[in-house]
């Protein structure tokens, strides 16, 4: 069966000139539609190869696995993989890089083969460097072109990449895919002041077919365009794909973007470490994201035991690279939350399916009076409320022994102009929506449109001072004033 899997080898080799038949909805029709059990059998062989490779080339894995009593020769089934191979965490990567700088003792190729250096975007703590070899960069471009094809992008399309070009892998990954696809890459970028107005102007001039960025930025950009007297629907965009944060798989947010631009919206993205990060990525005809298992083998797991949860259940994705040689990630725990469903999907692919995309980071869950809520669920509830002005903030604090939440929500311009009556009605609507959808009783404040700051990257809508509060108390109790 592997004989028919297109361009499937270890180490990975790609034909950079290959393009599918223009009428095909699939890039690699066999790999995408083969029976899942046959694919799993091929994945098992690849896992045996990649584990043997990592054991030989990476002291990081060798020592971890020796300690756990695992040797690659023991891998006889996917269950063995799940039961015997320990997960790794971002903290393990950081500590490996601090003891074996700069790329850690999991760099499996000679440093001379490193083609691109990227890294984590966090602003605190030691950053992690991603060292990507030339061959891996090709593999990434091929994987991304393949998934962008599934979203409907075709050679010759103009694709605007409107995300910051720095160490962030989002923009570069989209660019690599667009180039390999034979599209007209338009790396507009983001991040400098005044860029949103200029981006709107360029979109109006160029009429690109595709757009990449964060969902938050797409909404901000449309607002900017409208303020500048432009109509985003006249940009002529046909598809917009997003990564970096929840949004594109939240129905009300997706519809809002589709409505603002008149384009189809696709969700994608796992983590920078897991590039080709589009391995969780949407396809025309299937809402949410697919897990392209022959690129990155994803197990949705119980966060405590790291065993796979049944289809239909919530869990945290644990990722394993199948087409990377430079810093292969083997069972990297994401810390995110999702629900997976069994394939096949409406688009005919036999991959597992994440209908809600990624709901959020498990750590970002907020517990208020016994109710658990994720920031993306609050966003979903507000986006469904008529008159929502496009931004909000969630304040969480501790009053006495109770956690309290306050949500500051913008009303849209038309509503705001209507005065007090409308503001009061909106306040009631928002409170009801939060209660009905999430069981939340939160204090609500209605504010004027544009009261909250916009971003061209990932939104930070939760301001939680409980940790700062607890820390201050600990300091005080420790007597260090
Ligand atoms: C919900 C995937 C990429 C390059 O766009 C990215 O944001 O990588 P990064 O900076 O390593 O951040 C990864 C985290 O962003 C994930 O763990 C997840 O919490 C969030 N994230 C990325 N894409 C999505 C997402 N959350 N939906 C997404 N589509």
Coordinates of C-alpha atoms and ligand atoms in Angstrom, one line a residue:
X1 CA 0.0 0.0 0.0
X2 CA 2.9 2.4 0.7
X3 CA 3.9 1.9 -2.9
X4 CA 1.0 4.0 -4.0
X5 CA 1.5 6.7 -1.4
X6 CA 2.8 9.7 -3.3
X7 CA 6.3 11.0 -2.5
X8 CA 6.4 9.1 0.7
X9 CA 9.9 8.2 1.8
X10 CA 12.3 8.5 4.7
X11 CA 14.2 10.8 4.6
X12 CA 11.4 12.7 2.8
X13 CA 12.1 13.5 -0.9
X14 CA 9.8 15.8 -2.9
X15 CA 9.5 16.6 -6.5
X16 CA 9.5 20.4 -6.4
X17 CA 8.0 20.6 -9.9
X18 CA 5.0 18.4 -9.2
X19 CA 1.5 19.8 -9.4
X20 CA -1.8 17.9 -9.4
X21 CA -4.2 17.9 -12.2
X22 CA -5.8 21.3 -12.1
X23 CA -9.3 19.8 -11.6
X24 CA -8.2 17.5 -8.8
X25 CA -9.4 18.6 -5.3
X26 CA -6.5 16.6 -3.9
X27 CA -2.8 17.2 -4.1
X28 CA -1.9 13.6 -3.3
X29 CA -5.2 11.8 -3.9
X30 CA -4.1 8.4 -2.5
X31 CA -2.4 9.7 0.6
X32 CA -5.4 11.9 1.4
X33 CA -8.2 9.4 0.7
X34 CA -6.7 6.0 1.5
X35 CA -8.3 3.9 4.2
X36 CA -7.2 5.3 7.5
X37 CA -6.1 1.8 8.7
X38 CA -3.7 1.5 5.7
X39 CA -2.3 5.0 6.4
X40 CA -1.8 4.0 10.1
X41 CA 0.2 1.0 9.0
X42 CA 2.4 3.2 6.9
X43 CA 2.7 5.7 9.8
X44 CA 3.8 3.0 12.1
X45 CA 6.7 2.1 9.8
X46 CA 7.6 5.8 9.6
X47 CA 7.5 6.1 13.4
X48 CA 9.9 3.2 13.7
X49 CA 12.3 4.9 11.2
X50 CA 12.0 8.3 12.8
X51 CA 12.5 7.0 16.4
X52 CA 15.5 5.0 15.3
X53 CA 16.9 8.1 13.6
X54 CA 16.3 10.3 16.6
X55 CA 17.8 7.7 19.0
X56 CA 21.0 7.7 16.9
X57 CA 21.2 11.4 16.3
X58 CA 19.8 13.2 19.4
X59 CA 21.2 12.6 22.9
X60 CA 18.0 14.4 24.0
X61 CA 15.8 11.6 22.9
X62 CA 18.3 8.8 23.7
X63 CA 18.7 9.8 27.4
X64 CA 14.9 10.5 27.8
X65 CA 14.0 7.1 26.3
X66 CA 16.7 5.2 28.1
X67 CA 15.4 6.6 31.3
X68 CA 11.8 5.6 30.4
X69 CA 13.0 2.1 29.3
X70 CA 12.0 2.6 25.7
X71 CA 14.0 1.5 22.7
X72 CA 12.9 2.1 19.1
X73 CA 13.2 -1.6 18.4
X74 CA 10.2 -2.1 20.8
X75 CA 7.8 -0.2 18.6
X76 CA 5.4 -2.8 17.1
X77 CA 2.1 -0.9 17.1
X78 CA 0.7 2.6 17.5
X79 CA -0.4 1.5 21.0
X80 CA 3.3 0.9 21.8
X81 CA 4.1 4.4 20.6
X82 CA 1.4 5.9 22.8
X83 CA 2.2 3.7 25.9
X84 CA 6.0 3.6 25.8
X85 CA 7.2 6.9 24.3
X86 CA 7.2 9.7 26.9
X87 CA 5.8 13.1 25.9
X88 CA 8.2 16.0 25.7
X89 CA 7.3 19.6 26.7
X90 CA 8.3 23.0 25.6
X91 CA 10.2 23.3 29.0
X92 CA 12.3 20.2 27.9
X93 CA 13.3 22.0 24.7
X94 CA 14.2 25.1 26.6
X95 CA 16.4 23.3 29.0
X96 CA 18.1 21.3 26.2
X97 CA 18.9 24.6 24.5
X98 CA 20.3 26.1 27.6
X99 CA 22.6 23.2 28.2
X100 CA 23.5 22.6 24.6
X101 CA 23.2 26.0 23.0
X102 CA 22.0 27.3 20.7
X103 CA 19.9 24.5 19.1
X104 CA 19.8 21.9 21.8
X105 CA 20.9 18.3 21.7
X106 CA 17.9 17.4 19.5
X107 CA 19.4 19.0 16.4
X108 CA 19.8 15.9 14.3
X109 CA 21.7 17.5 11.3
X110 CA 25.1 19.2 11.2
X111 CA 24.8 22.9 12.0
X112 CA 26.1 23.7 8.5
X113 CA 22.8 22.4 7.1
X114 CA 20.7 24.9 9.0
X115 CA 18.9 27.1 6.4
X116 CA 16.5 29.2 8.5
X117 CA 16.5 30.1 12.2
X118 CA 13.2 31.0 13.8
X119 CA 11.9 31.0 17.3
X120 CA 9.2 31.3 19.9
X121 CA 7.4 34.6 20.0
X122 CA 7.0 34.7 23.8
X123 CA 8.3 37.9 25.5
X124 CA 9.3 36.3 28.8
X125 CA 11.8 33.6 29.7
X126 CA 14.4 32.0 27.5
X127 CA 13.2 31.9 23.8
X128 CA 13.5 28.6 21.9
X129 CA 15.3 28.5 18.6
X130 CA 14.0 26.5 15.6
X131 CA 16.8 25.4 13.4
X132 CA 15.3 24.3 10.1
X133 CA 17.5 22.5 7.5
X134 CA 17.4 23.3 3.8
X135 CA 15.7 19.9 3.1
X136 CA 13.2 20.5 5.8
X137 CA 12.3 23.9 4.4
X138 CA 11.5 22.1 1.1
X139 CA 9.4 19.6 3.0
X140 CA 7.5 22.4 4.8
X141 CA 6.9 24.3 1.5
X142 CA 5.6 21.1 -0.1
X143 CA 3.3 20.3 2.8
X144 CA 1.9 23.8 3.0
X145 CA 1.3 24.0 -0.8
X146 CA -0.6 20.7 -0.5
X147 CA -2.9 22.0 2.2
X148 CA -3.3 25.4 0.6
X149 CA -4.4 23.5 -2.5
X150 CA -7.0 21.8 -0.4
X151 CA -8.3 25.2 0.6
X152 CA -8.7 26.0 -3.1
X153 CA -5.6 28.1 -3.8
X154 CA -4.1 27.6 -7.3
X155 CA -0.9 28.5 -9.2
X156 CA -1.0 32.1 -10.4
X157 CA -3.3 33.3 -7.5
X158 CA -2.0 36.3 -5.6
X159 CA -1.6 35.5 -1.9
X160 CA -1.2 38.3 0.6
X161 CA 0.7 37.4 3.7
X162 CA -0.3 40.0 6.3
X163 CA 1.5 38.9 9.4
X164 CA 4.8 40.0 10.9
X165 CA 8.0 38.8 9.2
X166 CA 10.3 38.2 12.1
X167 CA 11.0 34.9 13.9
X168 CA 7.3 34.1 13.8
X169 CA 6.8 31.0 11.7
X170 CA 3.2 31.9 10.7
X171 CA 4.1 34.4 8.0
X172 CA 7.1 32.4 6.7
X173 CA 5.2 29.2 6.5
X174 CA 2.4 30.7 4.5
X175 CA 5.0 32.3 2.2
X176 CA 6.9 29.1 1.7
X177 CA 3.6 27.4 0.7
X178 CA 2.6 30.1 -1.6
X179 CA 5.9 30.0 -3.4
X180 CA 5.9 26.2 -3.8
X181 CA 2.3 26.4 -5.1
X182 CA 3.4 28.7 -7.9
X183 CA 1.3 31.5 -6.6
X184 CA 2.2 35.2 -6.8
X185 CA 3.5 35.7 -3.2
X186 CA 2.7 39.1 -1.8
X187 CA 4.5 39.3 1.6
X188 CA 3.0 42.5 2.8
X189 CA 3.8 41.7 6.4
X190 CA 2.4 43.6 9.5
X191 CA 3.6 45.2 12.6
X192 CA 4.8 48.7 11.7
X193 CA 2.7 51.7 12.4
X194 CA 0.3 52.8 9.7
X195 CA 0.6 49.4 7.9
X196 CA -3.0 48.5 8.2
X197 CA -4.2 51.5 6.1
X198 CA -1.5 50.8 3.5
X199 CA -2.4 47.1 3.5
X200 CA -6.0 48.0 2.8
X201 CA -4.9 50.3 0.0
X202 CA -2.7 47.5 -1.6
X203 CA -5.5 44.9 -1.3
X204 CA -7.8 47.3 -3.1
X205 CA -5.2 47.8 -5.9
X206 CA -4.0 44.3 -6.3
X207 CA -7.3 42.3 -5.8
X208 CA -5.5 39.2 -4.5
X209 CA -7.2 35.9 -4.3
X210 CA -5.9 34.8 -0.9
X211 CA -5.1 36.3 2.4
X212 CA -3.2 35.0 5.5
X213 CA -3.1 36.5 8.9
X214 CA -4.7 36.2 12.3
X215 CA -8.6 36.4 12.6
X216 CA -8.2 39.4 14.9
X217 CA -6.2 41.2 12.4
X218 CA -8.5 40.5 9.5
X219 CA -11.3 42.1 11.5
X220 CA -9.2 45.1 12.4
X221 CA -8.0 45.5 8.9
X222 CA -11.6 45.5 7.6
X223 CA -12.5 48.2 10.2
X224 CA -9.5 50.3 9.1
X225 CA -10.4 49.9 5.4
X226 CA -14.0 51.0 6.0
X227 CA -12.8 54.0 8.0
X228 CA -10.6 54.9 5.1
X229 CA -13.6 54.8 2.7
X230 CA -12.7 51.4 1.2
X231 CA -15.0 48.4 0.9
X232 CA -13.3 45.2 1.9
X233 CA -15.7 43.2 -0.3
X234 CA -14.3 44.9 -3.3
X235 CA -10.8 43.5 -2.6
X236 CA -12.0 40.5 -4.5
X237 CA -10.5 38.0 -1.9
X238 CA -11.8 34.5 -2.5
X239 CA -10.2 32.7 0.5
X240 CA -8.7 33.8 3.7
X241 CA -6.7 31.4 5.9
X242 CA -5.8 32.0 9.5
X243 CA -3.6 30.6 12.3
X244 CA -2.2 31.7 15.6
X245 CA -5.4 31.9 17.7
X246 CA -8.9 30.6 17.8
X247 CA -11.4 32.4 15.6
X248 CA -11.6 30.9 12.2
X249 CA -13.4 27.8 13.6
X250 CA -15.8 29.8 15.8
X251 CA -18.9 30.0 13.6
X252 CA -19.9 33.6 14.5
X253 CA -16.4 34.9 14.0
X254 CA -15.9 33.0 10.8
X255 CA -19.3 34.4 9.5
X256 CA -18.3 37.9 10.5
X257 CA -15.1 37.7 8.5
X258 CA -16.8 36.0 5.6
X259 CA -19.4 38.7 5.7
X260 CA -16.9 41.6 5.9
X261 CA -14.8 40.4 2.9
X262 CA -17.2 38.1 1.0
X263 CA -14.5 35.4 1.1
X264 CA -14.3 31.8 2.3
X265 CA -12.5 31.4 5.7
X266 CA -10.2 28.5 6.6
X267 CA -8.6 27.7 9.9
X268 CA -5.1 26.2 10.3
X269 CA -2.2 26.0 12.6
X270 CA -0.7 24.0 15.5
X271 CA 2.6 25.4 16.9
X272 CA 5.8 27.0 15.5
X273 CA 7.8 24.0 16.8
X274 CA 5.6 21.7 14.6
X275 CA 6.2 23.5 11.3
X276 CA 4.8 22.5 8.8
X277 CA 2.2 23.9 11.2
X278 CA -0.6 23.7 8.6
X279 CA -0.8 20.0 9.3
X280 CA -3.8 21.0 11.3
X281 CA -5.6 22.7 8.4
X282 CA -8.9 23.3 6.8
X283 CA -10.0 22.0 3.4
X284 CA -12.8 23.2 1.1
X285 CA -16.0 21.5 2.1
X286 CA -15.1 20.6 5.6
X287 CA -15.6 23.0 8.5
X288 CA -12.9 23.2 11.2
X289 CA -9.6 21.6 10.6
X290 CA -8.3 18.2 9.4
X291 CA -5.4 16.5 11.1
X292 CA -3.1 15.6 8.1
X293 CA -1.7 12.5 9.8
X294 CA 0.8 11.6 7.2
X295 CA 2.6 14.9 7.7
X296 CA 2.4 15.1 11.5
X297 CA 1.0 12.2 13.4
X298 CA -1.4 13.7 16.0
X299 CA -2.8 11.9 19.0
X300 CA -5.5 13.8 20.9
X301 CA -4.8 12.7 24.4
X302 CA -5.9 12.8 28.0
X303 CA -3.8 15.6 29.5
X304 CA -2.9 13.5 32.5
X305 CA -2.2 10.1 31.1
X306 CA -1.2 11.1 27.5
X307 CA -3.2 8.2 26.1
X308 CA -5.5 8.8 23.2
X309 CA -9.1 9.8 24.0
X310 CA -11.9 8.2 21.9
X311 CA -13.1 10.1 18.9
X312 CA -15.8 12.6 19.9
X313 CA -14.0 13.5 23.1
X314 CA -11.9 16.5 24.3
X315 CA -8.2 16.2 24.8
X316 CA -4.9 17.8 24.1
X317 CA -3.0 17.3 20.9
X318 CA 0.4 15.5 21.1
X319 CA 2.4 15.9 17.9
X320 CA 5.0 13.8 16.1
X321 CA 6.8 15.0 12.9
X322 CA 6.9 12.5 10.1
X323 CA 8.6 14.7 7.5
X324 CA 11.3 16.6 9.4
X325 CA 15.0 15.7 9.9
X326 CA 16.5 18.7 11.6
X327 CA 14.7 19.0 14.9
X328 CA 12.1 16.3 14.8
X329 CA 9.5 16.6 17.5
X330 CA 8.4 13.2 18.9
X331 CA 5.3 13.4 21.1
X332 CA 5.4 17.1 21.8
X333 CA 2.6 18.0 24.2
X334 CA 0.8 21.0 23.0
X335 CA -1.1 22.1 26.1
X336 CA -4.0 23.0 23.8
X337 CA -7.6 21.7 23.9
X338 CA -9.6 20.3 21.0
X339 CA -12.2 17.7 20.1
X340 CA -11.5 15.1 17.4
X341 CA -13.8 13.2 15.2
X342 CA -13.1 10.2 13.1
X343 CA -12.9 10.6 9.3
X344 CA -13.8 10.5 6.5
X345 CA -14.8 14.1 6.1
X346 CA -17.2 15.8 3.7
X347 CA -14.3 16.7 1.5
X348 CA -13.6 13.0 1.1
X349 CA -10.3 12.9 3.1
X350 CA -9.9 10.1 5.6
X351 CA -8.1 12.1 8.2
X352 CA -9.5 12.8 11.7
X353 CA -11.3 16.0 11.9
X354 CA -11.3 18.8 14.5
X355 CA -14.7 20.5 14.0
X356 CA -14.1 23.2 16.6
X357 CA -10.5 23.8 15.7
X358 CA -8.4 24.5 18.7
X359 CA -10.5 25.8 21.6
X360 CA -7.6 27.3 23.5
X361 CA -4.8 26.6 25.8
X362 CA -5.8 24.4 28.8
X363 CA -4.0 26.8 31.0
X364 CA -6.1 29.7 29.8
X365 CA -9.3 28.1 31.2
X366 CA -11.0 30.5 33.7
X367 CA -13.0 29.1 36.6
X368 CA -15.7 31.4 38.0
X369 CA -18.0 30.2 40.7
X370 CA -17.5 26.6 39.6
X371 CA -18.1 27.3 35.9
X372 CA -15.2 26.6 33.5
X373 CA -14.9 28.8 30.5
X374 CA -12.4 29.4 27.7
X375 CA -11.8 32.8 26.3
X376 CA -12.7 31.6 22.9
X377 CA -16.2 30.6 24.2
X378 CA -16.7 34.1 25.5
X379 CA -15.7 35.4 22.1
X380 CA -18.1 33.0 20.4
X381 CA -21.0 34.2 22.7
X382 CA -20.3 37.9 22.1
X383 CA -19.8 37.5 18.4
X384 CA -23.3 36.0 18.2
X385 CA -24.8 39.0 19.9
X386 CA -26.5 41.5 17.6
X387 CA -24.7 44.8 17.8
X388 CA -21.3 43.5 19.0
X389 CA -18.7 46.2 18.2
X390 CA -15.9 43.8 17.5
X391 CA -13.7 43.9 20.6
X392 CA -14.0 43.1 24.3
X393 CA -11.8 42.5 27.4
X394 CA -12.3 40.0 30.1
X395 CA -11.1 41.1 33.6
X396 CA -10.6 38.4 36.2
X397 CA -9.8 39.3 39.8
X398 CA -10.1 38.1 43.3
X399 CA -12.4 39.8 45.7
X400 CA -12.1 38.3 49.1
X401 CA -12.2 34.6 48.6
X402 CA -14.2 34.7 45.3
X403 CA -13.0 35.0 41.8
X404 CA -14.9 37.7 39.9
X405 CA -15.2 38.4 36.2
X406 CA -16.1 41.5 34.4
X407 CA -16.5 41.8 30.7
X408 CA -16.2 45.1 28.9
X409 CA -17.9 44.9 25.5
X410 CA -18.0 47.3 22.6
X411 CA -21.4 48.1 21.1
X412 CA -21.2 48.9 17.3
X413 CA -21.4 52.4 16.0
X414 CA -25.0 52.3 14.9
X415 CA -26.1 51.0 18.3
X416 CA -24.0 53.5 20.2
X417 CA -25.5 56.4 18.3
X418 CA -29.0 55.3 19.3
X419 CA -28.2 56.3 22.9
X420 CA -29.0 55.0 26.3
X421 CA -32.0 52.9 25.6
X422 CA -30.1 50.8 23.0
X423 CA -27.1 50.5 25.3
X424 CA -29.2 49.2 28.1
X425 CA -30.9 46.7 25.8
X426 CA -27.5 45.5 24.5
X427 CA -26.3 45.1 28.1
X428 CA -29.2 42.9 28.8
X429 CA -28.7 40.9 25.6
X430 CA -25.0 40.3 26.3
X431 CA -25.7 39.2 29.9
X432 CA -28.4 36.8 28.7
X433 CA -26.2 35.4 25.9
X434 CA -23.3 34.7 28.4
X435 CA -25.7 33.1 30.8
X436 CA -27.5 31.0 28.2
X437 CA -24.5 29.9 26.2
X438 CA -21.9 29.5 29.0
X439 CA -23.8 29.5 32.3
X440 CA -21.8 32.6 33.3
X441 CA -23.1 35.4 35.4
X442 CA -20.5 38.1 34.8
X443 CA -20.7 41.8 35.3
X444 CA -20.9 43.5 32.0
X445 CA -19.9 46.9 30.9
X446 CA -21.0 48.4 27.5
X447 CA -18.5 50.7 25.9
X448 CA -18.2 52.8 22.8
X449 CA -16.9 51.2 19.5
X450 CA -13.1 51.3 19.3
X451 CA -12.6 51.7 23.1
X452 CA -10.3 48.6 23.2
X453 CA -7.0 48.5 21.4
X454 CA -6.7 46.5 18.2
X455 CA -3.8 44.3 17.2
X456 CA -2.3 43.0 14.0
X457 CA -1.1 39.8 15.8
X458 CA -2.8 37.5 18.4
X459 CA -5.4 39.1 20.6
X460 CA -4.8 39.2 24.3
X461 CA -8.3 39.8 25.7
X462 CA -8.0 38.4 29.2
X463 CA -6.6 40.5 32.0
X464 CA -6.2 38.2 35.0
X465 CA -4.7 39.7 38.1
X466 CA -5.4 36.7 40.3
X467 CA -1.9 35.3 39.9
X468 CA -0.3 38.7 40.7
X469 CA -2.6 39.1 43.6
X470 CA -1.7 35.6 45.0
X471 CA 2.0 36.3 44.5
X472 CA 1.8 39.6 46.3
X473 CA 0.0 37.9 49.2
X474 CA 2.7 35.2 49.3
X475 CA 5.4 37.9 49.4
X476 CA 3.6 39.6 52.2
X477 CA 3.1 36.5 54.1
X478 CA 6.8 35.7 53.6
X479 CA 7.4 39.0 55.4
X480 CA 9.3 40.6 52.6
X481 CA 6.8 43.4 52.2
Ligands
LIG1 C1 -6.5 28.2 17.9 C2 0.8 28.1 14.2 C3 1.4 29.5 14.3 C4 2.7 29.4 13.6 O1 0.6 30.3 13.6 C5 1.5 29.9 15.7 O2 0.8 30.7 16.2 O3 2.5 29.2 16.4 P1 3.0 29.7 17.9 O4 3.4 31.1 17.9 O5 4.0 28.6 18.2 O6 1.7 29.5 18.8 C6 1.1 28.3 19.0 C7 -0.1 28.4 19.8 O7 -1.0 29.3 19.2 C8 -0.9 27.1 19.9 O8 -0.3 26.3 21.0 C9 -2.3 27.5 20.1 O9 -2.5 27.8 21.5 C10 -2.4 28.8 19.3 N1 -2.9 28.6 18.0 C11 -2.2 28.5 16.8 N2 -3.0 28.3 15.8 C12 -4.3 28.2 16.3 C13 -4.2 28.4 17.7 N3 -5.3 28.4 18.5 N4 -6.6 28.0 16.5 C14 -5.6 28.0 15.7 N5 -5.7 27.8 14.4

